[in-house]
mmCIF file of C-alpha atoms in Angstrom:
data_model
loop_
_atom_site.group_PDB
_atom_site.id
_atom_site.type_symbol
_atom_site.label_atom_id
_atom_site.label_comp_id
_atom_site.label_asym_id
_atom_site.label_seq_id
_atom_site.Cartn_x
_atom_site.Cartn_y
_atom_site.Cartn_z
ATOM 1 C CA MET A 1 -11.176 -11.923 -11.430
ATOM 2 C CA ARG A 2 -14.548 -10.190 -11.672
ATOM 3 C CA ASN A 3 -17.159 -10.487 -9.021
ATOM 4 C CA SER A 4 -20.861 -10.663 -9.786
ATOM 5 C CA SER A 5 -21.315 -6.921 -9.298
ATOM 6 C CA ASP A 6 -18.771 -6.310 -12.089
ATOM 7 C CA ALA A 7 -20.643 -8.545 -14.562
ATOM 8 C CA VAL A 8 -21.903 -6.842 -17.654
ATOM 9 C CA LEU A 9 -25.550 -7.661 -18.203
ATOM 10 C CA PRO A 10 -27.025 -7.623 -21.677
ATOM 11 C CA ALA A 11 -29.245 -4.697 -22.543
ATOM 12 C CA ALA A 12 -32.940 -5.485 -22.835
ATOM 13 C CA GLY A 13 -32.687 -5.397 -26.623
ATOM 14 C CA ASP A 14 -29.884 -7.986 -26.519
ATOM 15 C CA VAL A 15 -32.114 -10.749 -25.174
ATOM 16 C CA PRO A 16 -33.073 -13.010 -28.060
ATOM 17 C CA ALA A 17 -36.672 -13.530 -29.046
ATOM 18 C CA SER A 18 -38.333 -16.923 -28.600
ATOM 19 C CA SER A 19 -36.835 -19.498 -30.945
ATOM 20 C CA GLU A 20 -33.551 -17.545 -31.272
ATOM 21 C CA GLY A 21 -30.171 -18.043 -29.616
ATOM 22 C CA ARG A 22 -30.281 -20.273 -26.533
ATOM 23 C CA ARG A 23 -34.080 -19.997 -26.762
ATOM 24 C CA GLY A 24 -33.897 -21.645 -30.203
ATOM 25 C CA ILE A 25 -32.453 -24.825 -31.663
ATOM 26 C CA ASP A 26 -29.245 -24.390 -29.652
ATOM 27 C CA GLY A 27 -31.167 -24.300 -26.363
ATOM 28 C CA HIS A 28 -31.539 -27.060 -23.824
ATOM 29 C CA LEU A 29 -34.274 -29.553 -24.727
ATOM 30 C CA GLY A 30 -36.046 -29.162 -21.397
ATOM 31 C CA TYR A 31 -36.289 -25.410 -21.884
ATOM 32 C CA LEU A 32 -37.484 -25.833 -25.466
ATOM 33 C CA LEU A 33 -40.211 -28.248 -24.313
ATOM 34 C CA ARG A 34 -41.266 -25.804 -21.586
ATOM 35 C CA GLN A 35 -41.260 -22.876 -24.012
ATOM 36 C CA ALA A 36 -43.343 -24.808 -26.573
ATOM 37 C CA ALA A 37 -45.781 -26.001 -23.890
ATOM 38 C CA HIS A 38 -46.162 -22.427 -22.633
ATOM 39 C CA VAL A 39 -47.007 -21.106 -26.103
ATOM 40 C CA HIS A 40 -49.458 -23.949 -26.685
ATOM 41 C CA ARG A 41 -51.124 -23.323 -23.313
ATOM 42 C CA GLN A 42 -51.549 -19.627 -24.169
ATOM 43 C CA ARG A 43 -53.231 -20.604 -27.437
ATOM 44 C CA VAL A 44 -55.495 -23.090 -25.647
ATOM 45 C CA GLU A 45 -56.460 -20.483 -23.037
ATOM 46 C CA ALA A 46 -57.271 -18.027 -25.839
ATOM 47 C CA VAL A 47 -59.632 -20.405 -27.672
ATOM 48 C CA LEU A 48 -61.335 -21.492 -24.436
ATOM 49 C CA GLY A 49 -61.810 -18.002 -23.005
ATOM 50 C CA ASP A 50 -65.392 -17.390 -24.089
ATOM 51 C CA LEU A 51 -66.365 -20.928 -23.020
ATOM 52 C CA ASP A 52 -65.368 -19.989 -19.452
ATOM 53 C CA LEU A 53 -62.854 -22.850 -19.250
ATOM 54 C CA THR A 54 -59.175 -22.833 -18.367
ATOM 55 C CA SER A 55 -56.695 -25.261 -19.887
ATOM 56 C CA ALA A 56 -56.540 -27.144 -16.561
ATOM 57 C CA GLN A 57 -60.339 -27.434 -16.444
ATOM 58 C CA PHE A 58 -60.313 -28.622 -20.051
ATOM 59 C CA SER A 59 -57.723 -31.259 -19.169
ATOM 60 C CA ALA A 60 -59.832 -32.455 -16.234
ATOM 61 C CA LEU A 61 -62.954 -32.701 -18.417
ATOM 62 C CA VAL A 62 -61.070 -34.571 -21.162
ATOM 63 C CA MET A 63 -59.747 -37.074 -18.617
ATOM 64 C CA LEU A 64 -63.230 -37.524 -17.110
ATOM 65 C CA GLU A 65 -64.632 -38.252 -20.543
ATOM 66 C CA ALA A 66 -61.864 -40.758 -21.301
ATOM 67 C CA TYR A 67 -61.851 -42.319 -17.812
ATOM 68 C CA PRO A 68 -65.319 -41.782 -16.288
ATOM 69 C CA SER A 69 -66.203 -41.659 -12.600
ATOM 70 C CA GLN A 70 -62.778 -40.892 -11.181
ATOM 71 C CA SER A 71 -62.071 -39.631 -7.695
ATOM 72 C CA GLY A 72 -60.489 -36.208 -7.324
ATOM 73 C CA ALA A 73 -57.111 -37.793 -6.499
ATOM 74 C CA GLU A 74 -57.245 -40.080 -9.543
ATOM 75 C CA LEU A 75 -58.296 -37.190 -11.731
ATOM 76 C CA ALA A 76 -55.388 -35.081 -10.450
ATOM 77 C CA ARG A 77 -52.927 -37.825 -11.463
ATOM 78 C CA LEU A 78 -54.517 -38.195 -14.899
ATOM 79 C CA ALA A 79 -54.542 -34.442 -15.552
ATOM 80 C CA LEU A 80 -50.976 -33.967 -14.227
ATOM 81 C CA LEU A 81 -52.109 -31.604 -11.470
ATOM 82 C CA THR A 82 -51.736 -31.540 -7.707
ATOM 83 C CA PRO A 83 -54.661 -32.810 -5.630
ATOM 84 C CA GLN A 84 -55.051 -29.308 -4.166
ATOM 85 C CA THR A 85 -55.302 -27.743 -7.615
ATOM 86 C CA MET A 86 -57.731 -30.430 -8.748
ATOM 87 C CA SER A 87 -59.878 -29.820 -5.677
ATOM 88 C CA THR A 88 -60.255 -26.166 -6.703
ATOM 89 C CA ILE A 89 -60.943 -27.134 -10.318
ATOM 90 C CA ILE A 90 -63.613 -29.639 -9.284
ATOM 91 C CA ALA A 91 -65.269 -27.057 -7.023
ATOM 92 C CA ASN A 92 -65.439 -24.584 -9.914
ATOM 93 C CA LEU A 93 -66.713 -27.229 -12.349
ATOM 94 C CA LEU A 94 -69.365 -28.284 -9.817
ATOM 95 C CA LYS A 95 -70.457 -24.663 -9.383
ATOM 96 C CA ALA A 96 -70.696 -24.291 -13.177
ATOM 97 C CA GLY A 97 -72.804 -27.469 -13.418
ATOM 98 C CA LEU A 98 -70.272 -29.222 -15.666
ATOM 99 C CA VAL A 99 -69.584 -32.131 -13.302
ATOM 100 C CA ALA A 100 -71.429 -33.886 -10.491
ATOM 101 C CA ARG A 101 -70.251 -35.924 -7.499
ATOM 102 C CA ARG A 102 -71.632 -39.250 -6.393
ATOM 103 C CA PRO A 103 -70.509 -41.700 -3.727
ATOM 104 C CA HIS A 104 -68.387 -44.676 -4.808
ATOM 105 C CA ALA A 105 -70.470 -47.871 -4.897
ATOM 106 C CA VAL A 106 -68.065 -49.764 -2.611
ATOM 107 C CA HIS A 107 -65.986 -47.143 -0.794
ATOM 108 C CA GLY A 108 -68.506 -44.690 0.672
ATOM 109 C CA ARG A 109 -65.901 -42.057 1.580
ATOM 110 C CA ILE A 110 -64.674 -41.788 -2.008
ATOM 111 C CA GLN A 111 -66.580 -39.325 -4.165
ATOM 112 C CA GLN A 112 -66.585 -40.033 -7.887
ATOM 113 C CA ILE A 113 -66.721 -37.162 -10.370
ATOM 114 C CA ALA A 114 -68.746 -37.445 -13.577
ATOM 115 C CA LEU A 115 -69.565 -35.165 -16.477
ATOM 116 C CA THR A 116 -73.059 -33.733 -16.574
ATOM 117 C CA GLU A 117 -74.932 -33.302 -19.841
ATOM 118 C CA GLN A 118 -73.985 -29.615 -19.730
ATOM 119 C CA GLY A 119 -70.358 -30.649 -19.141
ATOM 120 C CA LYS A 120 -70.431 -33.006 -22.121
ATOM 121 C CA ALA A 121 -71.784 -30.246 -24.370
ATOM 122 C CA ARG A 122 -69.215 -27.689 -23.172
ATOM 123 C CA LEU A 123 -66.409 -30.237 -23.567
ATOM 124 C CA SER A 124 -67.508 -31.040 -27.110
ATOM 125 C CA ALA A 125 -67.291 -27.371 -28.086
ATOM 126 C CA ALA A 126 -63.950 -26.979 -26.306
ATOM 127 C CA LYS A 127 -62.429 -30.064 -27.930
ATOM 128 C CA ALA A 128 -63.319 -28.793 -31.395
ATOM 129 C CA ARG A 129 -61.435 -25.570 -30.666
ATOM 130 C CA VAL A 130 -58.423 -27.047 -28.885
ATOM 131 C CA TYR A 131 -57.955 -29.938 -31.282
ATOM 132 C CA GLY A 132 -58.289 -27.404 -34.091
ATOM 133 C CA LEU A 133 -54.922 -26.013 -32.942
ATOM 134 C CA GLU A 134 -53.087 -29.234 -33.786
ATOM 135 C CA PRO A 135 -52.661 -28.664 -37.538
ATOM 136 C CA ALA A 136 -50.590 -25.546 -36.754
ATOM 137 C CA LEU A 137 -48.435 -27.610 -34.387
ATOM 138 C CA LEU A 138 -47.820 -30.137 -37.135
ATOM 139 C CA ALA A 139 -47.311 -27.659 -39.978
ATOM 140 C CA GLY A 140 -44.319 -28.591 -42.075
ATOM 141 C CA LEU A 141 -43.945 -32.087 -40.606
ATOM 142 C CA SER A 142 -44.278 -35.251 -42.595
ATOM 143 C CA PRO A 143 -46.418 -38.094 -41.200
ATOM 144 C CA ASP A 144 -43.188 -39.951 -40.348
ATOM 145 C CA GLU A 145 -41.814 -36.937 -38.466
ATOM 146 C CA GLU A 146 -45.095 -36.609 -36.575
ATOM 147 C CA ARG A 147 -44.946 -40.285 -35.533
ATOM 148 C CA ILE A 148 -41.331 -39.831 -34.368
ATOM 149 C CA ILE A 149 -42.235 -36.789 -32.278
ATOM 150 C CA ARG A 150 -45.293 -38.504 -30.776
ATOM 151 C CA ARG A 151 -43.247 -41.611 -29.928
ATOM 152 C CA TRP A 152 -40.468 -39.442 -28.434
ATOM 153 C CA LEU A 153 -42.852 -37.385 -26.268
ATOM 154 C CA ALA A 154 -44.757 -40.484 -25.107
ATOM 155 C CA GLY A 155 -41.429 -42.153 -24.288
ATOM 156 C CA ILE A 156 -40.378 -39.198 -22.146
ATOM 157 C CA ALA A 157 -43.716 -39.325 -20.311
ATOM 158 C CA ALA A 158 -43.477 -43.111 -19.833
ATOM 159 C CA GLY A 159 -40.065 -42.675 -18.206
ATOM 160 C CA ALA A 160 -41.639 -40.523 -15.503
ATOM 161 C CA GLU A 161 -43.925 -43.322 -14.257
#
């Protein structure tokens, strides 16, 4: 019996590239989802770079546009981030003038976050770039295949709630 120190590790050149071996169609679905999400996030970060937005900031702004006047905690849930991370994001967006805070009409301790006009303009430019990445994601898929994938991904997300 071999112990771990006797194990033969693959040489660096033996590790398969993304989409090959266990990193490809034979890999675990969870890993494949994570790998695909990572690549997509890198692409999003690249197209947002000169707009001075991160993918997390973009997500927060998109959620604020879709669901206006959220608290930081609500926004964190919507954007799939921790409240601590969202707190930092909000602080940076406030400093950049992209969002503003105002007290909740009923619950004075709750601060609602809203897009500013500058935030709306920056988000519009960012959405054009990020949503422009989708055709590459869908390349080679039929409309039926796209619907299946969307239904599958939404079903996975719904199971988490």
